[in-house]
Every structure is written in C-alpha cells, then in structure tokens.
XYZ file of C-alpha atoms in Angstrom:
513
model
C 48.082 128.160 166.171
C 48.029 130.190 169.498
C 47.088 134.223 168.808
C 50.347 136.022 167.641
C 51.393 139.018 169.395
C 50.925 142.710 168.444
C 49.518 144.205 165.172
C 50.556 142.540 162.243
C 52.241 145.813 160.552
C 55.780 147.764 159.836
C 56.055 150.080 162.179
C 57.642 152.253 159.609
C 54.839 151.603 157.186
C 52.338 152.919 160.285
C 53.828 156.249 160.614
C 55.266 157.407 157.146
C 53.013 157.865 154.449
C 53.302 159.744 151.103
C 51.291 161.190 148.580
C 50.132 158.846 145.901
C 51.966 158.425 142.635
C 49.809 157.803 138.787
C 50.017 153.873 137.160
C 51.892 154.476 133.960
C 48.813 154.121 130.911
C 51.018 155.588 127.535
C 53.984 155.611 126.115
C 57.256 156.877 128.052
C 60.614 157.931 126.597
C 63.342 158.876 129.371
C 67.061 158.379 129.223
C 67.043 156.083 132.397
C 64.110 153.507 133.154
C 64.832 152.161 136.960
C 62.298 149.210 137.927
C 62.102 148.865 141.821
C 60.854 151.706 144.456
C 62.860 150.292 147.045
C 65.945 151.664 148.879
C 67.987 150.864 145.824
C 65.759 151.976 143.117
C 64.695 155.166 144.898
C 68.480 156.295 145.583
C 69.605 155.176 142.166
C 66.868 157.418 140.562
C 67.660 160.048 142.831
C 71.361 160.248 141.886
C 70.845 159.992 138.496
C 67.876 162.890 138.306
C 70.646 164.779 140.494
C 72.927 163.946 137.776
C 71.320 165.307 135.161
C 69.072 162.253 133.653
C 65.827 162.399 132.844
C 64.654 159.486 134.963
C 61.006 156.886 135.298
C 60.967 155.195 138.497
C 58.827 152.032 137.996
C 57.421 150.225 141.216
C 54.473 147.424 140.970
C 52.695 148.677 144.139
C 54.040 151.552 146.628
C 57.242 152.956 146.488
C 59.420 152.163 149.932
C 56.532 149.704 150.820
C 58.105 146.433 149.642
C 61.253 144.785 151.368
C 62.231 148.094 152.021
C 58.911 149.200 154.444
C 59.565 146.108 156.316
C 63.385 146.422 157.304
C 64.871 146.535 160.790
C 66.369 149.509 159.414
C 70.056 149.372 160.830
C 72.420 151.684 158.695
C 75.711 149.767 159.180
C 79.066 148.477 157.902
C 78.799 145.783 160.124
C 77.455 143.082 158.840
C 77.943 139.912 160.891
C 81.001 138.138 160.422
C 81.715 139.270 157.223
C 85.369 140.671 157.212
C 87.283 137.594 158.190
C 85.165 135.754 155.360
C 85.896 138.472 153.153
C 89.688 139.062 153.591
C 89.775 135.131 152.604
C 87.513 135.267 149.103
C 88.562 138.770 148.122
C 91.916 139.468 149.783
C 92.749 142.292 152.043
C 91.967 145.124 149.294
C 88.472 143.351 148.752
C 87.296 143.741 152.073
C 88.857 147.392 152.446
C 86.844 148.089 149.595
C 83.632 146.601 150.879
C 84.266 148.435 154.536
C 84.548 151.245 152.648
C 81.788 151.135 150.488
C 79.668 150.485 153.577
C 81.023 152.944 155.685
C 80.638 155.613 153.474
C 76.886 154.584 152.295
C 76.179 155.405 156.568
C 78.024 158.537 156.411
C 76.361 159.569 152.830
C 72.581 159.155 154.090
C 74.084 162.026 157.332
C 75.361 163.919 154.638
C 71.842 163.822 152.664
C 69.998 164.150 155.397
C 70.884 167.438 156.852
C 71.261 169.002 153.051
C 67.422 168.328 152.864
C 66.579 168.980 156.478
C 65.012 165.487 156.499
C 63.910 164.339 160.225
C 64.015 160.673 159.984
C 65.188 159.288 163.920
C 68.432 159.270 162.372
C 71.281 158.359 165.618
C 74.668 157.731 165.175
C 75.398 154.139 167.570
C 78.006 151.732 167.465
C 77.044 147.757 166.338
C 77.682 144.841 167.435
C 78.211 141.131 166.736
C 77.861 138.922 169.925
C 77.954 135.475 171.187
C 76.598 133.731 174.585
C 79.060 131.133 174.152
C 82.776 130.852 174.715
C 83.332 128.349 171.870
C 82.754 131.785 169.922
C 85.241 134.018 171.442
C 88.299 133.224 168.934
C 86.248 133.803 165.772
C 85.062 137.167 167.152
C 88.616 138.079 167.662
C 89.088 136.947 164.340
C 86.627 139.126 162.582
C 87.795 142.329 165.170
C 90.988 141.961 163.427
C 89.630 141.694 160.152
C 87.191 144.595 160.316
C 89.953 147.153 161.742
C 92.455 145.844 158.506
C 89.091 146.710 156.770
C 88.957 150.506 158.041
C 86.582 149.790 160.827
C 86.790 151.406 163.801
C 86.358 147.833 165.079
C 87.264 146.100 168.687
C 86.631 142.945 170.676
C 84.825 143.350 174.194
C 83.029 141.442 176.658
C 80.773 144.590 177.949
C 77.657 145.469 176.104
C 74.296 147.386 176.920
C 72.394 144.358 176.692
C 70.338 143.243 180.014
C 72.619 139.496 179.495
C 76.296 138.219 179.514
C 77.669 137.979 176.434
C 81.036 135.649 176.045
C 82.627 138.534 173.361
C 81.481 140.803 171.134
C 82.563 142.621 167.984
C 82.175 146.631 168.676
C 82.226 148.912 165.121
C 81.866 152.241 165.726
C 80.505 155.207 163.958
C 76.834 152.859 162.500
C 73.452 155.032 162.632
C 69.753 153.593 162.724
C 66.872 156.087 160.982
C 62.914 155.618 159.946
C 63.411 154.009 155.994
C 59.972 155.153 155.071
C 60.635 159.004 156.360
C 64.172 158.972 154.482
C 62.740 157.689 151.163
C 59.449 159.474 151.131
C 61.491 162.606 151.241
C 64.226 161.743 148.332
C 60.974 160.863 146.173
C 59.567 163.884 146.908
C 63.381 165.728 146.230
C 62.938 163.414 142.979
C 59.865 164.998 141.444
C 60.576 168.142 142.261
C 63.703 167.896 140.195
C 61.716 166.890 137.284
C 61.769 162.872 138.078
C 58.698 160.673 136.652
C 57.128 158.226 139.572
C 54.387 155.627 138.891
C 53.141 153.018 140.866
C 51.352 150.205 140.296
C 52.734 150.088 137.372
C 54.352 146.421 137.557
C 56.605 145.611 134.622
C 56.531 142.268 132.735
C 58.833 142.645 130.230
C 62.424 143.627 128.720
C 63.867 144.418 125.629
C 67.594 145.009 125.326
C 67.816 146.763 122.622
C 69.359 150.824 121.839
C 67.622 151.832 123.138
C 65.507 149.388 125.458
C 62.032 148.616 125.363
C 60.265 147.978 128.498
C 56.379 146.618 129.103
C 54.196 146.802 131.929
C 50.961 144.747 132.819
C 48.589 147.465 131.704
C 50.373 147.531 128.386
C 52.418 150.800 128.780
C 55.927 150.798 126.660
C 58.762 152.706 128.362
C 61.883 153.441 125.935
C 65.280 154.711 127.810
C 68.383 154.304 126.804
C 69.286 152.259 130.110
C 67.621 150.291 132.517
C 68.033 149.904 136.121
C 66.490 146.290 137.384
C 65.919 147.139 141.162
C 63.450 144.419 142.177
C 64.717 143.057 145.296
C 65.316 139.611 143.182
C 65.518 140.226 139.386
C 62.104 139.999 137.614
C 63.809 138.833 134.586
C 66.308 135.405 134.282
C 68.785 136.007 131.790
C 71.509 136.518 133.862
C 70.255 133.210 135.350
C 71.155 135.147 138.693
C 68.390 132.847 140.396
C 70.929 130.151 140.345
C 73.314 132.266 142.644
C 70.884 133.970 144.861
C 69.198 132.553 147.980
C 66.197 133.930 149.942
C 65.670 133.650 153.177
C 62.961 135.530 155.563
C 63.551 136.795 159.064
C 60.626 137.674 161.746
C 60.554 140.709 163.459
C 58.575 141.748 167.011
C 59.055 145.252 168.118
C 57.962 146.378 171.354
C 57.973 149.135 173.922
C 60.450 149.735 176.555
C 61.570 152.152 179.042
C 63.779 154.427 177.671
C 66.148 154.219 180.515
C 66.254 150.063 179.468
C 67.367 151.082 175.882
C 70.647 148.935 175.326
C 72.132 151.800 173.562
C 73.717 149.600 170.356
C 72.547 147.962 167.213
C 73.284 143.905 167.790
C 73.242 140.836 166.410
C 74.262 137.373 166.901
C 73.828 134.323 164.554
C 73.561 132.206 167.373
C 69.981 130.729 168.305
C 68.869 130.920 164.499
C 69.499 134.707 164.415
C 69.005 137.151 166.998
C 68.777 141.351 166.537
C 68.092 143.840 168.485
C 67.707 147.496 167.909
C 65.814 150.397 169.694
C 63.868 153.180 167.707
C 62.503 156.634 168.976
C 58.401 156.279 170.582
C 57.150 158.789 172.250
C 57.899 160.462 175.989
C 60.524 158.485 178.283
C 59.945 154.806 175.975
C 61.715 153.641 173.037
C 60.498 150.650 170.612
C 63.002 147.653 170.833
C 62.762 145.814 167.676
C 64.190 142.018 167.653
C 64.421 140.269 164.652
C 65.305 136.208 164.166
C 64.145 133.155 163.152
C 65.480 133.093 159.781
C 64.169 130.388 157.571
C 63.641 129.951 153.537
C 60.023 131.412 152.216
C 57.349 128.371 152.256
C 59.588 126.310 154.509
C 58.468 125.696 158.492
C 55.617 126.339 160.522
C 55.794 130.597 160.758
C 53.510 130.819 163.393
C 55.723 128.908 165.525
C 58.827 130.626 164.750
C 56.882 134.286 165.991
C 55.669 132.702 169.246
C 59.913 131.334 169.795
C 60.705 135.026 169.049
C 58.591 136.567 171.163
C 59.073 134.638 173.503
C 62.986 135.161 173.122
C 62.211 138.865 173.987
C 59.539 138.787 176.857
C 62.742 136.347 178.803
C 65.829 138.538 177.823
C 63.727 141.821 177.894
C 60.743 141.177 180.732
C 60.235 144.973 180.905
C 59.036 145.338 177.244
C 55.291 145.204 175.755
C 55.019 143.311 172.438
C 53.096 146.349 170.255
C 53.971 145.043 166.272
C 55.290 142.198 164.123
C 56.147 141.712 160.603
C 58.592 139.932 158.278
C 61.426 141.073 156.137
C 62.764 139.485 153.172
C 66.253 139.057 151.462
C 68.491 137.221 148.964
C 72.229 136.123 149.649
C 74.815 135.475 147.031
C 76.673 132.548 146.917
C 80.018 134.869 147.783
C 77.755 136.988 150.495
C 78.341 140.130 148.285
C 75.768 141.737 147.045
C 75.486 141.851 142.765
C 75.269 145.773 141.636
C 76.407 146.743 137.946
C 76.120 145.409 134.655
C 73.071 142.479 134.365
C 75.254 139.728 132.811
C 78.110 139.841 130.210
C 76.231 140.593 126.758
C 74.872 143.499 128.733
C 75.568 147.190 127.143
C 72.776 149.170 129.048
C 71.033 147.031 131.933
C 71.956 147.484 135.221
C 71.316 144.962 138.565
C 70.913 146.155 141.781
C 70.492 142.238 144.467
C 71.599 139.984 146.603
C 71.911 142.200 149.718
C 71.967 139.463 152.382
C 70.093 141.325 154.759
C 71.750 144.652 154.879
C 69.696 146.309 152.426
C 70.200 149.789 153.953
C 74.022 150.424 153.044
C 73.985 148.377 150.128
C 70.980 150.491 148.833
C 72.703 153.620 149.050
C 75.811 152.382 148.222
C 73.682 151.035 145.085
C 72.799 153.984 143.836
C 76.103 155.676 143.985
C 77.818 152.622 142.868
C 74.993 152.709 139.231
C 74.890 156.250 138.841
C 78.381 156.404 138.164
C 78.559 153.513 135.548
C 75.204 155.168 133.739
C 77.339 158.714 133.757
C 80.754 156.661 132.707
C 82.751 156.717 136.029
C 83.854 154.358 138.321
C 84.140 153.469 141.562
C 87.165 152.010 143.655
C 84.906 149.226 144.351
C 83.145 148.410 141.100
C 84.916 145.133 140.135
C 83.702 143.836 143.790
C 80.229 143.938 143.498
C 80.395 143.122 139.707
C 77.516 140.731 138.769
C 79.507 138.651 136.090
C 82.431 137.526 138.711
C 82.388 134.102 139.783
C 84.605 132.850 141.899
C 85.883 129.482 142.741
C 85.139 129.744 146.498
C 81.450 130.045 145.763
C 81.153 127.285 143.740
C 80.167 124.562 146.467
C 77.134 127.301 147.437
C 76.368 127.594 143.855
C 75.823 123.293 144.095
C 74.113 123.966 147.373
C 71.556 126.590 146.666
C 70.643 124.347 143.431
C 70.690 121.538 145.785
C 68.213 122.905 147.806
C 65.883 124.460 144.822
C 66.076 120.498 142.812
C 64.788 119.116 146.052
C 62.150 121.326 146.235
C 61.273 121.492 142.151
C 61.373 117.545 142.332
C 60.996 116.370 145.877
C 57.416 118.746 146.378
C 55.442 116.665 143.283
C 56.431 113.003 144.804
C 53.852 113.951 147.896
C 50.802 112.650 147.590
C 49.483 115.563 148.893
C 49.968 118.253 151.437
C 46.443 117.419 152.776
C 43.952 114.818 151.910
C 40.812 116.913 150.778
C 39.606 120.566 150.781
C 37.470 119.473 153.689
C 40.753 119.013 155.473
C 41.326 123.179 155.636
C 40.607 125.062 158.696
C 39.014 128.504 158.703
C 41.992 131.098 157.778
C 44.424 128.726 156.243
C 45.993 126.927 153.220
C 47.105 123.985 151.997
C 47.972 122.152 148.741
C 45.237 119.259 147.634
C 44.567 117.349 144.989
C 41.559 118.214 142.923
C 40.874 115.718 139.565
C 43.857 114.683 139.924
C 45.860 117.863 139.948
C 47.107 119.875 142.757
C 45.394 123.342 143.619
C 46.527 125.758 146.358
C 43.274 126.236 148.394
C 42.846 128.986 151.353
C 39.564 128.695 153.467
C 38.960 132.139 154.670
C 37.356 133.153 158.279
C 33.615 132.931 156.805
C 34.465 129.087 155.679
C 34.410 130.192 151.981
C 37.437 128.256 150.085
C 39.671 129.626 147.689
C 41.660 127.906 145.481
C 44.460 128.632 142.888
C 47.407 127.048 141.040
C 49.590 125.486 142.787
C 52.474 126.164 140.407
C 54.694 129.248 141.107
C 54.658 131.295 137.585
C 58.724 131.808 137.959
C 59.568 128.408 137.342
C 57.026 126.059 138.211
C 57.977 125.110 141.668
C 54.946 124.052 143.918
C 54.008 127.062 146.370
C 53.623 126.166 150.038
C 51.169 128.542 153.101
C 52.754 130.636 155.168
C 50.054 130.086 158.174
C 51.047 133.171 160.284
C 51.148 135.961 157.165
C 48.006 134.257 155.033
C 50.683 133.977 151.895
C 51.336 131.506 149.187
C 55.272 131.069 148.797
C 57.492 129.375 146.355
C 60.887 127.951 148.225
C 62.562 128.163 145.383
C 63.307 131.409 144.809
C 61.127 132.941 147.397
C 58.339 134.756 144.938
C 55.260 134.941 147.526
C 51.324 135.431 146.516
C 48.080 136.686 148.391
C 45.464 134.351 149.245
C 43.948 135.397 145.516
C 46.875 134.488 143.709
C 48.058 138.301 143.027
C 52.020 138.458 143.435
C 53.321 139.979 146.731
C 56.960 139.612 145.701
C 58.882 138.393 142.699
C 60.634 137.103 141.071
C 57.339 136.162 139.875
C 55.940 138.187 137.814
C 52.580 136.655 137.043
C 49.514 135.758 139.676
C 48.412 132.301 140.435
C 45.661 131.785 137.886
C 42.504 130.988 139.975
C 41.417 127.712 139.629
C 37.948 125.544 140.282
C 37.042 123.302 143.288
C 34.670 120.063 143.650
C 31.873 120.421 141.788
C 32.867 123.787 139.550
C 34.446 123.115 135.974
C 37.792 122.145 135.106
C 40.710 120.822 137.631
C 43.695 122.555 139.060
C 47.206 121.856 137.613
C-alpha cells in the first residue's frame, strides 16, 4: 500500500476539545439513563435536563468523539434521493412529515445556537443532489417534485458552484453546515451546568427492563432510572433484534485546503461513482477546507487503502487547486425502509427508548432525535412519531430485510469455509493483519512496525462472525454488523460490546478459536 495522504485525524476532533468527564465507579439513581455521547444522546439528554429530568449521560469513551467526531457534518433535509422513495413507502403525508422533521432539526440547532452564543462555523447554504450523466436527469426531476410536495424549498437546475458540468441537479434551500464537536461540547457543558450527570468511559454491558431499569457497566457500576435512552450508534443490546433490519456501511473522507475564492458555495452529493460529497468548512485567512467524502463500502469488506488513494485522487482531478491536509472515516447504519428507528425499543417496551439507523445523516436526525424522545419520556407527541417508530414494518422493506440477512449468512457461513485468509503468521507484513490458522483454529494476528505479532480471536463477540483488517485504519471489523476492534482487541464501535480476548501464537500455550 502506497503512503495515504494527510494526517489520519477528524478535523473536528483536532480543533474542539472539552474538559474531561469522571468513569461512573458507584451506584446511580436518575429518572433518565441515556447510553450514547453522540449527537443523539447528547441532544436527547440535553432536552430532557431542559425539561426538567434528572438525567446520566453514559458514553464508553469521549463524548462527541465516536461517529459523531468523524462526520462530514452537513446539517440538511436533503438527503439524497429520498423524497420520491419516500412519497412511495409512506405516502405524501409520510414524507411531509419527514421534510419536516428535518427541516426543522436545521432550523432548531440556529435557534440553539444563538440562545447560547455558541460559535460553531455555523452557515446557512443550499444542498444539492447531482449527476454527471443524462440517464439521471428524469429521476432528479422526479425527486425536485417530490421534495417541494415535501415542504422543501426544492428545484431542478443544471448550474452549480462546482468547478465540473453536472447533467441536473436537485437544489434545497435553506441547509446549514457547523463544527459538530464545537456545537456538542457546548450543550454538554449547558448540560452540567443545569445539574446533568456526564461520565465517560464508562461503557455499559448490560440492561434490565424492569420499573424501574437496571443498567451495568464494565467496571461494575449499577445505574437505576426509570427510563432508558439506548443511543449507541447501533444498539448495544439485541432484543429488538434491530440488527436484522439495520445495515452498516463506512464512507472515506479527505479534506483539504482551497482558495477561498474556489469554495463551490453548496453542500453536494451524488451517488454516482460509489458516492461522492463535497462540502467546504471555515480555515483560516482567504482558504477554506473542502471536505469530500465517498467510497462507501460495508466495514471489513475491500481493500481501504485503495478506496482513499481513488478518493483522493477523485479530488486532486476535479479540484487541482486543493492540498490534501486530513483523512478519516465515518460510520453509519441504514434501515431497511431508509428511515431512521427513534422511539420505543421494540413492542414489550414500557420505558426503553432507541435512537439508529440514520443512513448517513446523523446531524438532523440527531437533533430531531432528541426532540422526537424527549417528548415521549415527558408524554407528548410529535406529528411525526408513528414515522420513525421502531416497531413498524412494512411490506416494501421486506425484500431488504432478505437482503441485509443475505449478505450477513454469507458472511457468518461463507467466512469459516476459507481455508484461511493467509497461510502462516510468517505471511504478515510489518503494520498489518490478517486471519491464520493457529492449532487448528483461526486467530486474528496484527504484526506491528517493530515486527512484534499480535494476535486475538478471530470471532466478533456480537455474534460470532469472523472479523476481517481494515489495512488503511489498523482495525479489526466484523461485516456483519459492522462492530470494529483495535489492533489489541479493545472495541472501537459496537454493537459489540466485549474485546477480542487475546489469544497465543506458535510456540505460546493454547490455540486461537
């Protein structure tokens, strides 16, 4: 693998930070327990402190460092072509309610922002949805239509800001872009000072649904509340068997610097070349930072080295002024109906809460999240409640239900019948992974730069699928359900809840499994 370029970090995780929050060690009692310090965790504990709740917000590592630090960070109602797909599944009051719901999730975070005089790059732009090619021009019309029935202020054009022809393009006025890290730092800090309880590291294992419910974390600590939030980006705990209807997928990002006279002046995207989006952010005197995101592909699936060097090299053609500075990766989960699950957990549920399935536009579905829970908790409801519902199931989704279950049998089986991912430990090159048989059994081994190897189970502790390397961010992953693991075998992201148990090499006792 060639040398990637830029620093491997979130540019919003390089300049944000905020203070450091205690691990939970005792007992807790709070009417609200909300597990997640994402965008959707943070705002629903926000609302519901604002509300009047005593709150715990729960995160395993740093809060806003997860998905959520690692965004592209567009605030929008447009999400793709969405509204044509929508007015089809959900009828024309479904996807008013969803353009709705959006919409006023962009305008809300304005609203919030000015009330706590929070600087966070936020600018008001319209998106777009693109295509290069003609064959594309009639769907784009299409979903025009669709989004202005929706309440967009939606059109069809052919003129853009970008520096290439486009055949069409869908325009929605009215979206905003803003820093994520600087906007949640500042509603956790809002949080505490309202009398809010924040711990991190503080990574929670276990659920009781009971009245009131019992929570446990890692260390041992017991939370009691009366209701739960489950905010983990994909739900930590399978009883809703929610896996089953929720796909990940990862997308690459490369952010660079430009001239700020070369800034296209829009949020766009086009699904066309396996995902293209581009975006511009505030950086310093007379430059902005475009950030392009693409290359979407399942976690543990496909060389990811590869797919960074195709997007960079994506942007150095269609942007030849810009100066590759950062890259990282963002994660999300798609429903089988492409609409998000937020409310109750599953049907026996009295007092747990979901908050998943975003699809990629984790920024108005957060916020819409926590308006959307906050009311159920404090017994209202929403216009759009009964959309995002968790327990619908509709009979458009079902052949996606077959093929996301498709895809995770192929992997749970298929995986096992391979002899081997490579032949011997020997095989592994300085600073990367593979699975290899050892006594029989298959470890997941990662030779680090000094030639020392590493090896863990192979088996992902969600459901036993077989974990594959993700060569360009040193990771284990599970393409099942997309839980990922450091080199050691500690969880990066669930739904796995457990590490990779470390396990012995040639010559050491025992064998993998």
């Amino acid at each position: 693998m060639t040398r990637l370029p830029g620093t491997y970090e979130s540019y919003w995780m390089e300049t944000a930070e905020g203070p450091r929050h205690p691990g939970l060690t005792d007992r807790l009692e709070v009417d609200v327990a909300v597990v997640g310090g994402g965008i959707a965790g943070i705002c629903t504990a926000w609302e519901l402190v604002r509300a009047g709740r005593s709150v715990a917000l729960l995160e395993a590592d740093r809060v806003a460092a997860g998905v959520t630090g690692y965004t592209t960070a567009k605030l929008s109602a447009q999400h793709g072509l969405i509204y044509a797909q929508l007015r089809k599944s959900f009828g024309a009051v479904g996807a008013r309610q969803y353009g709705r719901s959006q919409q006023e999730a962009v305008e809300y975070v304005e609203r919030v922002a000015a009330e706590l005089g929070i600087d966070c790059d936020l600018e008001r732009l319209p998106g777009y949805v693109y295509a290069e090619s003609t064959e594309a021009v009639d769907q784009l019309k299409a979903e025009a239509d669709a989004a202005r029935e929706a309440g967009l202020a939606a059109s069809f054009v052919t003129d853009t800001g970008l520096p290439y022809p486009v055949a069409g393009a869908v325009r929605v006025e009215g979206q905003a872009q803003f820093h994520p890290h600087k906007y949640l730092l500042a509603l956790v800090a809002d949080l505490v000072g309202r009398g809010g309880k924040v711990y991190e590291r503080t990574r929670v294992v276990s659920l009781d649904e009971g009245e009131p419910c019992r929570l446990t974390t890692e260390a041992g600590a017991e939370i009691v509340a009366r209701d739960v939030v489950v905010a983990t980006h994909y739900p930590v705990f399978d009883r809703a068997l929610l896996f089953s209807r929720l796909e990940p997928h990862r997308e690459l990002v490369v952010a660079a610097t430009v001239p700020a006279d070369r800034d296209p002046g829009g949020m766009y995207i086009t699904q066309e070349q396996n995902t293209r989006s581009v975006r511009t952010a505030p950086y310093g005197e007379n430059q902005r930072l475009l950030i392009v995101t693409g290359e979407k592909f399942k976690p543990g699936v496909g060389e990811v080295g590869e797919r960074y060097e195709r997007l960079a090299a994506w942007t150095e053609e269609r942007f030849p002024f810009a100066r590759i500075t950062h890259r990282w990766a963002a994660q999300d989960n798609t429903t089988t109906d492409q609409v998000p699950y937020v409310g109750r957990f599953h049907p026996g549920a009295r007092h747990v809460y979901v908050a998943t399935g975003f699809g990629g536009w984790g920024m108005s579905n957060g916020v819409m999240s926590g308006q959307l829970l906050t009311a159920r908790i404090t017994g209202e409801e929403l216009p759009w409640t009964s959309l995002y519902d968790p327990r619908r199931l509709h009979p458009r989704e079902t052949s996606s239900l077959l093929k996301v279950q498709g895809s995770v049998l192929k992997h749970f089986v298929g995986d096992r019948l391979r002899a081997s991912h490579v032949d011997s430990v020997e095989d592994i090159a300085p600073g990367s992974g593979a699975v290899v048989r050892v006594g029989g059994r298959r470890c997941a081994v990662y030779r680090d730069e000094s030639g020392t190897a590493h090896a863990v189970s192979a088996r992902c502790t969600h459901l036993g699928c077989l974990v594959h390397f993700n060569d360009a961010e040193r990771a284990w992953e599970c393409p099942c359900h997309g839980s990922r693991f450091d080199t050691d075998g500690s969880v990066i992201q669930g739904p796995a809840v457990r590490p990779l148990e470390p396990r012995p090499l040639p010559g050491e006792a025992g064998v993998c499994d």
